[in-house]
Amino acid sequence: MTITSPLLEELQVDLFIDGQWTPSSSQKRFHVENPATFETIAHVADGTVEDAQRAIEAAGRAQTAWGKTSPRFRADILRKAYEIILARADELAAIMTAEMGKPLTEAKGEIAYGAEFFRWFSEEAARIDGDSTTSVDGSNRIVVTKEPVGPAVLVTPWNFPLAMGTRKIGTAIAAGCTMVFKPAELTPLTSLALAGILQEAGLPAGVLNVVTTSSASSVVSVWMNSGIARKISFTGSTEVGKILLRQAAENVMRSSMELGGNAPFIVLADADLDRAVEGAIAAKMRNMGEACTAANRLYVHRDIAEEFSRRFAERMEALRVGDGALPGTQVGPLIDQDGLDKVQHLVDDAVAKGAKVLTGGFRPEGPGYFYKPTVLVDVPAEAEISRTEIFGPVAPISVFDSEDEVLRMANDTEWGLVGYVFTQDLDKAARFSAELEVGMVGVNTGIVSNPAAPFGGVKQSGLGREGGRVGIDEFLEYKYAAIPVPKG
Ligand code: ADP
């Protein structure tokens, strides 16, 4: 074990059910690998369907009392957990880098960002509002209140091990929902650390139940078919999202889905090139490109395409690739062999169909799932990379001539999470913000994620929003009481 983190040495690697840390009913464990070194860093409890059943029953039992707690009580737990996360930021970052690969500086950035969801929702907990009006015939007052939807199933991916958890858990706590939570099997350690922090912050037993498992579908389908869970909040692939939506339909459950992206990154002829290059680095290379918000297709106006591509490729080539735990590393490894094979295949396919490699295009020697930051130009529309979520440090650049043409290409996808546009013309910025078929638009910025913003997509990128003012509504039901207006 190479991580020197007191938190990891003390880290609970069992299941967290009904306020207790317990091994799997099968006694089995699965191992967690460091993608930079291939070392095994932990053996985590491998939850079974029996464990899943115990977890959802605990969440069901806890719901009534938890739903009746005061907003301030729930807010104070979130606020305390936020402070503990920040106090342990260095240790949490070391765990995150070891299990996921991102450079320590990025891990620390995610700790700050992820913690902020707890602070945000600690504030939102005390602001759950209602509504009051009068029936149209004047006979009743219509008093609208919001209630927790009930026990929620939370399933998260591996790419943002803290923030994907806090974004869901923080909302559910604020709303008064209990939870069963299955973190990604590739990165369970940060989530287990988070559960320990919430326990320390005073979260009552049964409110959050965490089941790590190597068998995601069997554990999660127990929850979906339990008759106890009322809500599913999922972040991951569109493919798995559709499976869960089918299960949700069977049980008529509220559903929030943060699914895949295929973000266009558009640089208009009048763009400030310095900002556009920096924006492209941020939008492409955050998290080694392993983000659903990653710039997936770069469209650059013909007049500036050569200069943009050259400058962007120089910046990409200069990025230092290595073990994220080492100082100075800017680009860590990909998550696993499948991720690496996919990226190499997409590059090979694009090159076979006529794309040119400006930089990168290969994996460096040595252990670790590393891939060199890569820039491709002259990428034809028929290349697989133009239609696939890359999830790696590869930037395909295509040239366009007119705004209509680039809008058509940008919107020619079943996904619609985020789009980026770089221009100094306010009217053009307004036009692209309006016409891109996405849930979020970055105007002259490569980063859109923020706890105060409603994060989410349209089309097959998902349903619902996380964060912002509307995020909590995903975990609330409206109820109204008709109260007769006294006659007189
Ligand atoms: P990614 O490609 O980012 O790993 P996935 O959609 O495969 O995205 O995984 C996201 C989360 O969904 C992970 O926690 C994974 O374990 C879980 N998952 C994968 N398959 C299923 C399934 N059939 N049912 C429920 N959860 C699943």
mmCIF file with all atom_site columns, C-alpha atoms in Angstrom, residues 69-237:
data_model
loop_
_atom_site.group_PDB
_atom_site.id
_atom_site.type_symbol
_atom_site.label_atom_id
_atom_site.label_alt_id
_atom_site.label_comp_id
_atom_site.label_asym_id
_atom_site.label_entity_id
_atom_site.label_seq_id
_atom_site.pdbx_PDB_ins_code
_atom_site.Cartn_x
_atom_site.Cartn_y
_atom_site.Cartn_z
_atom_site.occupancy
_atom_site.B_iso_or_equiv
_atom_site.pdbx_formal_charge
_atom_site.auth_seq_id
_atom_site.auth_comp_id
_atom_site.auth_asym_id
_atom_site.auth_atom_id
_atom_site.pdbx_PDB_model_num
ATOM 1   C CA . THR A 1 69  ? -37.085 15.905 11.743  1.00 0.00 ? 69  THR A CA 1
ATOM 2   C CA . SER A 1 70  ? -36.771 19.665 11.667  1.00 0.00 ? 70  SER A CA 1
ATOM 3   C CA . PRO A 1 71  ? -35.097 21.333 8.696   1.00 0.00 ? 71  PRO A CA 1
ATOM 4   C CA . ARG A 1 72  ? -32.551 22.842 11.092  1.00 0.00 ? 72  ARG A CA 1
ATOM 5   C CA . PHE A 1 73  ? -31.625 19.425 12.483  1.00 0.00 ? 73  PHE A CA 1
ATOM 6   C CA . ARG A 1 74  ? -30.929 18.101 8.995   1.00 0.00 ? 74  ARG A CA 1
ATOM 7   C CA . ALA A 1 75  ? -29.155 21.306 7.959   1.00 0.00 ? 75  ALA A CA 1
ATOM 8   C CA . ASP A 1 76  ? -26.825 21.130 10.962  1.00 0.00 ? 76  ASP A CA 1
ATOM 9   C CA . ILE A 1 77  ? -25.784 17.555 10.122  1.00 0.00 ? 77  ILE A CA 1
ATOM 10  C CA . LEU A 1 78  ? -24.936 18.592 6.555   1.00 0.00 ? 78  LEU A CA 1
ATOM 11  C CA . ARG A 1 79  ? -23.053 21.657 7.742   1.00 0.00 ? 79  ARG A CA 1
ATOM 12  C CA . LYS A 1 80  ? -21.038 19.599 10.208  1.00 0.00 ? 80  LYS A CA 1
ATOM 13  C CA . ALA A 1 81  ? -20.235 16.971 7.578   1.00 0.00 ? 81  ALA A CA 1
ATOM 14  C CA . TYR A 1 82  ? -19.158 19.762 5.213   1.00 0.00 ? 82  TYR A CA 1
ATOM 15  C CA . GLU A 1 83  ? -16.714 21.013 7.826   1.00 0.00 ? 83  GLU A CA 1
ATOM 16  C CA . ILE A 1 84  ? -15.321 17.551 8.534   1.00 0.00 ? 84  ILE A CA 1
ATOM 17  C CA . ILE A 1 85  ? -14.772 16.943 4.805   1.00 0.00 ? 85  ILE A CA 1
ATOM 18  C CA . LEU A 1 86  ? -12.803 20.187 4.499   1.00 0.00 ? 86  LEU A CA 1
ATOM 19  C CA . ALA A 1 87  ? -10.777 19.434 7.630   1.00 0.00 ? 87  ALA A CA 1
ATOM 20  C CA . ARG A 1 88  ? -9.811  16.050 6.116   1.00 0.00 ? 88  ARG A CA 1
ATOM 21  C CA . ALA A 1 89  ? -9.451  17.254 2.544   1.00 0.00 ? 89  ALA A CA 1
ATOM 22  C CA . ASP A 1 90  ? -5.853  16.079 2.180   1.00 0.00 ? 90  ASP A CA 1
ATOM 23  C CA . GLU A 1 91  ? -6.571  12.574 3.414   1.00 0.00 ? 91  GLU A CA 1
ATOM 24  C CA . LEU A 1 92  ? -9.705  12.244 1.324   1.00 0.00 ? 92  LEU A CA 1
ATOM 25  C CA . ALA A 1 93  ? -7.833  13.473 -1.729  1.00 0.00 ? 93  ALA A CA 1
ATOM 26  C CA . ALA A 1 94  ? -5.136  10.838 -1.185  1.00 0.00 ? 94  ALA A CA 1
ATOM 27  C CA . ILE A 1 95  ? -7.798  8.120  -1.066  1.00 0.00 ? 95  ILE A CA 1
ATOM 28  C CA . MET A 1 96  ? -9.530  9.461  -4.146  1.00 0.00 ? 96  MET A CA 1
ATOM 29  C CA . THR A 1 97  ? -6.324  9.673  -6.166  1.00 0.00 ? 97  THR A CA 1
ATOM 30  C CA . ALA A 1 98  ? -5.315  6.165  -5.125  1.00 0.00 ? 98  ALA A CA 1
ATOM 31  C CA . GLU A 1 99  ? -8.591  4.558  -6.170  1.00 0.00 ? 99  GLU A CA 1
ATOM 32  C CA . MET A 1 100 ? -9.476  6.712  -9.168  1.00 0.00 ? 100 MET A CA 1
ATOM 33  C CA . GLY A 1 101 ? -6.215  8.089  -10.548 1.00 0.00 ? 101 GLY A CA 1
ATOM 34  C CA . LYS A 1 102 ? -6.909  11.808 -10.859 1.00 0.00 ? 102 LYS A CA 1
ATOM 35  C CA . PRO A 1 103 ? -4.016  14.095 -9.880  1.00 0.00 ? 103 PRO A CA 1
ATOM 36  C CA . LEU A 1 104 ? -4.009  15.201 -6.244  1.00 0.00 ? 104 LEU A CA 1
ATOM 37  C CA . THR A 1 105 ? -4.656  18.814 -7.208  1.00 0.00 ? 105 THR A CA 1
ATOM 38  C CA . GLU A 1 106 ? -7.810  17.758 -9.043  1.00 0.00 ? 106 GLU A CA 1
ATOM 39  C CA . ALA A 1 107 ? -8.821  15.459 -6.191  1.00 0.00 ? 107 ALA A CA 1
ATOM 40  C CA . LYS A 1 108 ? -8.556  18.415 -3.815  1.00 0.00 ? 108 LYS A CA 1
ATOM 41  C CA . GLY A 1 109 ? -10.623 20.479 -6.222  1.00 0.00 ? 109 GLY A CA 1
ATOM 42  C CA . GLU A 1 110 ? -13.283 17.778 -6.209  1.00 0.00 ? 110 GLU A CA 1
ATOM 43  C CA . ILE A 1 111 ? -13.247 17.605 -2.395  1.00 0.00 ? 111 ILE A CA 1
ATOM 44  C CA . ALA A 1 112 ? -13.966 21.357 -2.247  1.00 0.00 ? 112 ALA A CA 1
ATOM 45  C CA . TYR A 1 113 ? -16.621 21.083 -4.967  1.00 0.00 ? 113 TYR A CA 1
ATOM 46  C CA . GLY A 1 114 ? -18.196 17.951 -3.486  1.00 0.00 ? 114 GLY A CA 1
ATOM 47  C CA . ALA A 1 115 ? -18.252 19.372 0.052   1.00 0.00 ? 115 ALA A CA 1
ATOM 48  C CA . GLU A 1 116 ? -19.952 22.475 -1.281  1.00 0.00 ? 116 GLU A CA 1
ATOM 49  C CA . PHE A 1 117 ? -23.048 20.405 -2.089  1.00 0.00 ? 117 PHE A CA 1
ATOM 50  C CA . PHE A 1 118 ? -23.411 19.687 1.629   1.00 0.00 ? 118 PHE A CA 1
ATOM 51  C CA . ARG A 1 119 ? -23.086 23.375 2.455   1.00 0.00 ? 119 ARG A CA 1
ATOM 52  C CA . TRP A 1 120 ? -25.496 24.319 -0.333  1.00 0.00 ? 120 TRP A CA 1
ATOM 53  C CA . PHE A 1 121 ? -28.105 21.759 0.741   1.00 0.00 ? 121 PHE A CA 1
ATOM 54  C CA . SER A 1 122 ? -27.664 22.623 4.414   1.00 0.00 ? 122 SER A CA 1
ATOM 55  C CA . GLU A 1 123 ? -28.907 26.042 3.337   1.00 0.00 ? 123 GLU A CA 1
ATOM 56  C CA . GLU A 1 124 ? -31.625 24.635 1.092   1.00 0.00 ? 124 GLU A CA 1
ATOM 57  C CA . ALA A 1 125 ? -32.970 22.377 3.875   1.00 0.00 ? 125 ALA A CA 1
ATOM 58  C CA . ALA A 1 126 ? -34.157 25.433 5.759   1.00 0.00 ? 126 ALA A CA 1
ATOM 59  C CA . ARG A 1 127 ? -35.738 26.972 2.648   1.00 0.00 ? 127 ARG A CA 1
ATOM 60  C CA . ILE A 1 128 ? -38.200 24.264 1.578   1.00 0.00 ? 128 ILE A CA 1
ATOM 61  C CA . ASP A 1 129 ? -41.142 26.426 0.708   1.00 0.00 ? 129 ASP A CA 1
ATOM 62  C CA . GLY A 1 130 ? -44.794 25.941 -0.051  1.00 0.00 ? 130 GLY A CA 1
ATOM 63  C CA . ASP A 1 131 ? -47.573 27.822 -1.695  1.00 0.00 ? 131 ASP A CA 1
ATOM 64  C CA . SER A 1 132 ? -51.036 29.053 -0.985  1.00 0.00 ? 132 SER A CA 1
ATOM 65  C CA . THR A 1 133 ? -53.863 30.162 -3.234  1.00 0.00 ? 133 THR A CA 1
ATOM 66  C CA . THR A 1 134 ? -57.626 30.159 -3.428  1.00 0.00 ? 134 THR A CA 1
ATOM 67  C CA . SER A 1 135 ? -59.765 27.782 -5.474  1.00 0.00 ? 135 SER A CA 1
ATOM 68  C CA . VAL A 1 136 ? -61.262 29.394 -8.547  1.00 0.00 ? 136 VAL A CA 1
ATOM 69  C CA . ASP A 1 137 ? -64.774 29.342 -7.115  1.00 0.00 ? 137 ASP A CA 1
ATOM 70  C CA . GLY A 1 138 ? -63.516 30.948 -3.911  1.00 0.00 ? 138 GLY A CA 1
ATOM 71  C CA . SER A 1 139 ? -64.670 28.094 -1.700  1.00 0.00 ? 139 SER A CA 1
ATOM 72  C CA . ASN A 1 140 ? -61.291 26.721 -0.523  1.00 0.00 ? 140 ASN A CA 1
ATOM 73  C CA . ARG A 1 141 ? -57.845 27.816 0.456   1.00 0.00 ? 141 ARG A CA 1
ATOM 74  C CA . ILE A 1 142 ? -55.348 25.635 -1.397  1.00 0.00 ? 142 ILE A CA 1
ATOM 75  C CA . VAL A 1 143 ? -52.386 25.114 0.904   1.00 0.00 ? 143 VAL A CA 1
ATOM 76  C CA . VAL A 1 144 ? -49.434 23.451 -0.843  1.00 0.00 ? 144 VAL A CA 1
ATOM 77  C CA . THR A 1 145 ? -46.679 21.784 1.172   1.00 0.00 ? 145 THR A CA 1
ATOM 78  C CA . LYS A 1 146 ? -43.697 19.686 0.121   1.00 0.00 ? 146 LYS A CA 1
ATOM 79  C CA . GLU A 1 147 ? -42.914 16.347 1.703   1.00 0.00 ? 147 GLU A CA 1
ATOM 80  C CA . PRO A 1 148 ? -40.004 13.946 1.297   1.00 0.00 ? 148 PRO A CA 1
ATOM 81  C CA . VAL A 1 149 ? -40.672 11.520 -1.542  1.00 0.00 ? 149 VAL A CA 1
ATOM 82  C CA . GLY A 1 150 ? -39.512 8.603  0.635   1.00 0.00 ? 150 GLY A CA 1
ATOM 83  C CA . PRO A 1 151 ? -36.618 6.135  0.627   1.00 0.00 ? 151 PRO A CA 1
ATOM 84  C CA . ALA A 1 152 ? -34.294 6.802  -2.298  1.00 0.00 ? 152 ALA A CA 1
ATOM 85  C CA . VAL A 1 153 ? -31.982 4.521  -4.279  1.00 0.00 ? 153 VAL A CA 1
ATOM 86  C CA . LEU A 1 154 ? -28.709 6.270  -5.149  1.00 0.00 ? 154 LEU A CA 1
ATOM 87  C CA . VAL A 1 155 ? -26.286 4.811  -7.698  1.00 0.00 ? 155 VAL A CA 1
ATOM 88  C CA . THR A 1 156 ? -23.116 6.659  -8.660  1.00 0.00 ? 156 THR A CA 1
ATOM 89  C CA . PRO A 1 157 ? -20.243 6.278  -11.145 1.00 0.00 ? 157 PRO A CA 1
ATOM 90  C CA . TRP A 1 158 ? -16.498 6.174  -10.494 1.00 0.00 ? 158 TRP A CA 1
ATOM 91  C CA . ASN A 1 159 ? -15.364 9.415  -12.142 1.00 0.00 ? 159 ASN A CA 1
ATOM 92  C CA . PHE A 1 160 ? -16.195 11.858 -9.314  1.00 0.00 ? 160 PHE A CA 1
ATOM 93  C CA . PRO A 1 161 ? -16.161 9.593  -6.264  1.00 0.00 ? 161 PRO A CA 1
ATOM 94  C CA . LEU A 1 162 ? -17.051 12.316 -3.747  1.00 0.00 ? 162 LEU A CA 1
ATOM 95  C CA . ALA A 1 163 ? -19.098 14.865 -5.662  1.00 0.00 ? 163 ALA A CA 1
ATOM 96  C CA . MET A 1 164 ? -21.459 12.365 -7.285  1.00 0.00 ? 164 MET A CA 1
ATOM 97  C CA . GLY A 1 165 ? -22.259 11.070 -3.797  1.00 0.00 ? 165 GLY A CA 1
ATOM 98  C CA . THR A 1 166 ? -22.625 14.412 -2.005  1.00 0.00 ? 166 THR A CA 1
ATOM 99  C CA . ARG A 1 167 ? -24.792 15.809 -4.800  1.00 0.00 ? 167 ARG A CA 1
ATOM 100 C CA . LYS A 1 168 ? -27.362 13.066 -4.193  1.00 0.00 ? 168 LYS A CA 1
ATOM 101 C CA . ILE A 1 169 ? -26.893 12.402 -0.466  1.00 0.00 ? 169 ILE A CA 1
ATOM 102 C CA . GLY A 1 170 ? -26.908 16.115 0.409   1.00 0.00 ? 170 GLY A CA 1
ATOM 103 C CA . THR A 1 171 ? -30.179 16.624 -1.454  1.00 0.00 ? 171 THR A CA 1
ATOM 104 C CA . ALA A 1 172 ? -31.836 13.575 0.086   1.00 0.00 ? 172 ALA A CA 1
ATOM 105 C CA . ILE A 1 173 ? -30.779 14.584 3.609   1.00 0.00 ? 173 ILE A CA 1
ATOM 106 C CA . ALA A 1 174 ? -32.042 18.132 3.111   1.00 0.00 ? 174 ALA A CA 1
ATOM 107 C CA . ALA A 1 175 ? -35.375 16.857 1.782   1.00 0.00 ? 175 ALA A CA 1
ATOM 108 C CA . GLY A 1 176 ? -35.820 14.308 4.588   1.00 0.00 ? 176 GLY A CA 1
ATOM 109 C CA . CYS A 1 177 ? -35.420 11.125 2.540   1.00 0.00 ? 177 CYS A CA 1
ATOM 110 C CA . THR A 1 178 ? -33.654 8.008  3.748   1.00 0.00 ? 178 THR A CA 1
ATOM 111 C CA . MET A 1 179 ? -31.306 6.272  1.324   1.00 0.00 ? 179 MET A CA 1
ATOM 112 C CA . VAL A 1 180 ? -29.720 3.111  0.053   1.00 0.00 ? 180 VAL A CA 1
ATOM 113 C CA . PHE A 1 181 ? -26.510 3.964  -1.768  1.00 0.00 ? 181 PHE A CA 1
ATOM 114 C CA . LYS A 1 182 ? -24.381 1.870  -4.115  1.00 0.00 ? 182 LYS A CA 1
ATOM 115 C CA . PRO A 1 183 ? -21.145 3.568  -5.125  1.00 0.00 ? 183 PRO A CA 1
ATOM 116 C CA . ALA A 1 184 ? -19.218 2.397  -8.171  1.00 0.00 ? 184 ALA A CA 1
ATOM 117 C CA . GLU A 1 185 ? -17.290 -0.816 -7.579  1.00 0.00 ? 185 GLU A CA 1
ATOM 118 C CA . LEU A 1 186 ? -14.107 0.739  -9.015  1.00 0.00 ? 186 LEU A CA 1
ATOM 119 C CA . THR A 1 187 ? -14.048 3.588  -6.458  1.00 0.00 ? 187 THR A CA 1
ATOM 120 C CA . PRO A 1 188 ? -15.923 2.631  -3.275  1.00 0.00 ? 188 PRO A CA 1
ATOM 121 C CA . LEU A 1 189 ? -13.397 3.979  -0.754  1.00 0.00 ? 189 LEU A CA 1
ATOM 122 C CA . THR A 1 190 ? -14.210 7.694  -0.932  1.00 0.00 ? 190 THR A CA 1
ATOM 123 C CA . SER A 1 191 ? -17.906 6.838  -0.478  1.00 0.00 ? 191 SER A CA 1
ATOM 124 C CA . LEU A 1 192 ? -17.164 4.694  2.559   1.00 0.00 ? 192 LEU A CA 1
ATOM 125 C CA . ALA A 1 193 ? -15.106 7.540  4.030   1.00 0.00 ? 193 ALA A CA 1
ATOM 126 C CA . LEU A 1 194 ? -18.062 9.837  3.372   1.00 0.00 ? 194 LEU A CA 1
ATOM 127 C CA . ALA A 1 195 ? -20.454 7.499  5.177   1.00 0.00 ? 195 ALA A CA 1
ATOM 128 C CA . GLY A 1 196 ? -18.096 7.530  8.186   1.00 0.00 ? 196 GLY A CA 1
ATOM 129 C CA . ILE A 1 197 ? -18.057 11.331 8.124   1.00 0.00 ? 197 ILE A CA 1
ATOM 130 C CA . LEU A 1 198 ? -21.864 11.512 8.068   1.00 0.00 ? 198 LEU A CA 1
ATOM 131 C CA . GLN A 1 199 ? -22.028 9.067  10.965  1.00 0.00 ? 199 GLN A CA 1
ATOM 132 C CA . GLU A 1 200 ? -19.622 11.289 12.884  1.00 0.00 ? 200 GLU A CA 1
ATOM 133 C CA . ALA A 1 201 ? -21.712 14.338 11.976  1.00 0.00 ? 201 ALA A CA 1
ATOM 134 C CA . GLY A 1 202 ? -24.693 12.738 13.738  1.00 0.00 ? 202 GLY A CA 1
ATOM 135 C CA . LEU A 1 203 ? -26.751 11.230 10.923  1.00 0.00 ? 203 LEU A CA 1
ATOM 136 C CA . PRO A 1 204 ? -29.258 8.871  12.622  1.00 0.00 ? 204 PRO A CA 1
ATOM 137 C CA . ALA A 1 205 ? -29.013 5.116  12.010  1.00 0.00 ? 205 ALA A CA 1
ATOM 138 C CA . GLY A 1 206 ? -30.798 3.835  8.921   1.00 0.00 ? 206 GLY A CA 1
ATOM 139 C CA . VAL A 1 207 ? -30.931 7.178  7.111   1.00 0.00 ? 207 VAL A CA 1
ATOM 140 C CA . LEU A 1 208 ? -27.968 6.334  4.871   1.00 0.00 ? 208 LEU A CA 1
ATOM 141 C CA . ASN A 1 209 ? -27.196 2.710  4.049   1.00 0.00 ? 209 ASN A CA 1
ATOM 142 C CA . VAL A 1 210 ? -24.211 1.901  1.853   1.00 0.00 ? 210 VAL A CA 1
ATOM 143 C CA . VAL A 1 211 ? -23.807 -1.405 0.038   1.00 0.00 ? 211 VAL A CA 1
ATOM 144 C CA . THR A 1 212 ? -20.623 -1.912 -1.937  1.00 0.00 ? 212 THR A CA 1
ATOM 145 C CA . THR A 1 213 ? -20.800 -4.835 -4.330  1.00 0.00 ? 213 THR A CA 1
ATOM 146 C CA . SER A 1 214 ? -19.231 -6.428 -7.385  1.00 0.00 ? 214 SER A CA 1
ATOM 147 C CA . SER A 1 215 ? -22.743 -7.320 -8.560  1.00 0.00 ? 215 SER A CA 1
ATOM 148 C CA . ALA A 1 216 ? -24.418 -3.967 -9.194  1.00 0.00 ? 216 ALA A CA 1
ATOM 149 C CA . SER A 1 217 ? -27.454 -5.233 -11.064 1.00 0.00 ? 217 SER A CA 1
ATOM 150 C CA . SER A 1 218 ? -28.518 -7.801 -8.445  1.00 0.00 ? 218 SER A CA 1
ATOM 151 C CA . VAL A 1 219 ? -28.164 -5.405 -5.492  1.00 0.00 ? 219 VAL A CA 1
ATOM 152 C CA . VAL A 1 220 ? -29.842 -2.463 -7.194  1.00 0.00 ? 220 VAL A CA 1
ATOM 153 C CA . SER A 1 221 ? -32.708 -4.532 -8.615  1.00 0.00 ? 221 SER A CA 1
ATOM 154 C CA . VAL A 1 222 ? -33.538 -5.750 -5.090  1.00 0.00 ? 222 VAL A CA 1
ATOM 155 C CA . TRP A 1 223 ? -33.971 -2.108 -4.151  1.00 0.00 ? 223 TRP A CA 1
ATOM 156 C CA . MET A 1 224 ? -35.899 -1.163 -7.281  1.00 0.00 ? 224 MET A CA 1
ATOM 157 C CA . ASN A 1 225 ? -38.354 -4.033 -6.776  1.00 0.00 ? 225 ASN A CA 1
ATOM 158 C CA . SER A 1 226 ? -38.566 -3.737 -2.993  1.00 0.00 ? 226 SER A CA 1
ATOM 159 C CA . GLY A 1 227 ? -41.812 -1.818 -2.874  1.00 0.00 ? 227 GLY A CA 1
ATOM 160 C CA . ILE A 1 228 ? -40.093 0.325  -0.227  1.00 0.00 ? 228 ILE A CA 1
ATOM 161 C CA . ALA A 1 229 ? -37.983 2.639  -2.410  1.00 0.00 ? 229 ALA A CA 1
ATOM 162 C CA . ARG A 1 230 ? -39.930 5.560  -3.902  1.00 0.00 ? 230 ARG A CA 1
ATOM 163 C CA . LYS A 1 231 ? -37.158 7.258  -5.825  1.00 0.00 ? 231 LYS A CA 1
ATOM 164 C CA . ILE A 1 232 ? -34.120 6.446  -7.971  1.00 0.00 ? 232 ILE A CA 1
ATOM 165 C CA . SER A 1 233 ? -31.319 8.923  -8.548  1.00 0.00 ? 233 SER A CA 1
ATOM 166 C CA . PHE A 1 234 ? -28.705 7.584  -10.933 1.00 0.00 ? 234 PHE A CA 1
ATOM 167 C CA . THR A 1 235 ? -25.576 8.969  -12.556 1.00 0.00 ? 235 THR A CA 1
ATOM 168 C CA . GLY A 1 236 ? -23.870 6.799  -15.157 1.00 0.00 ? 236 GLY A CA 1
ATOM 169 C CA . SER A 1 237 ? -24.235 5.490  -18.668 1.00 0.00 ? 237 SER A CA 1
#
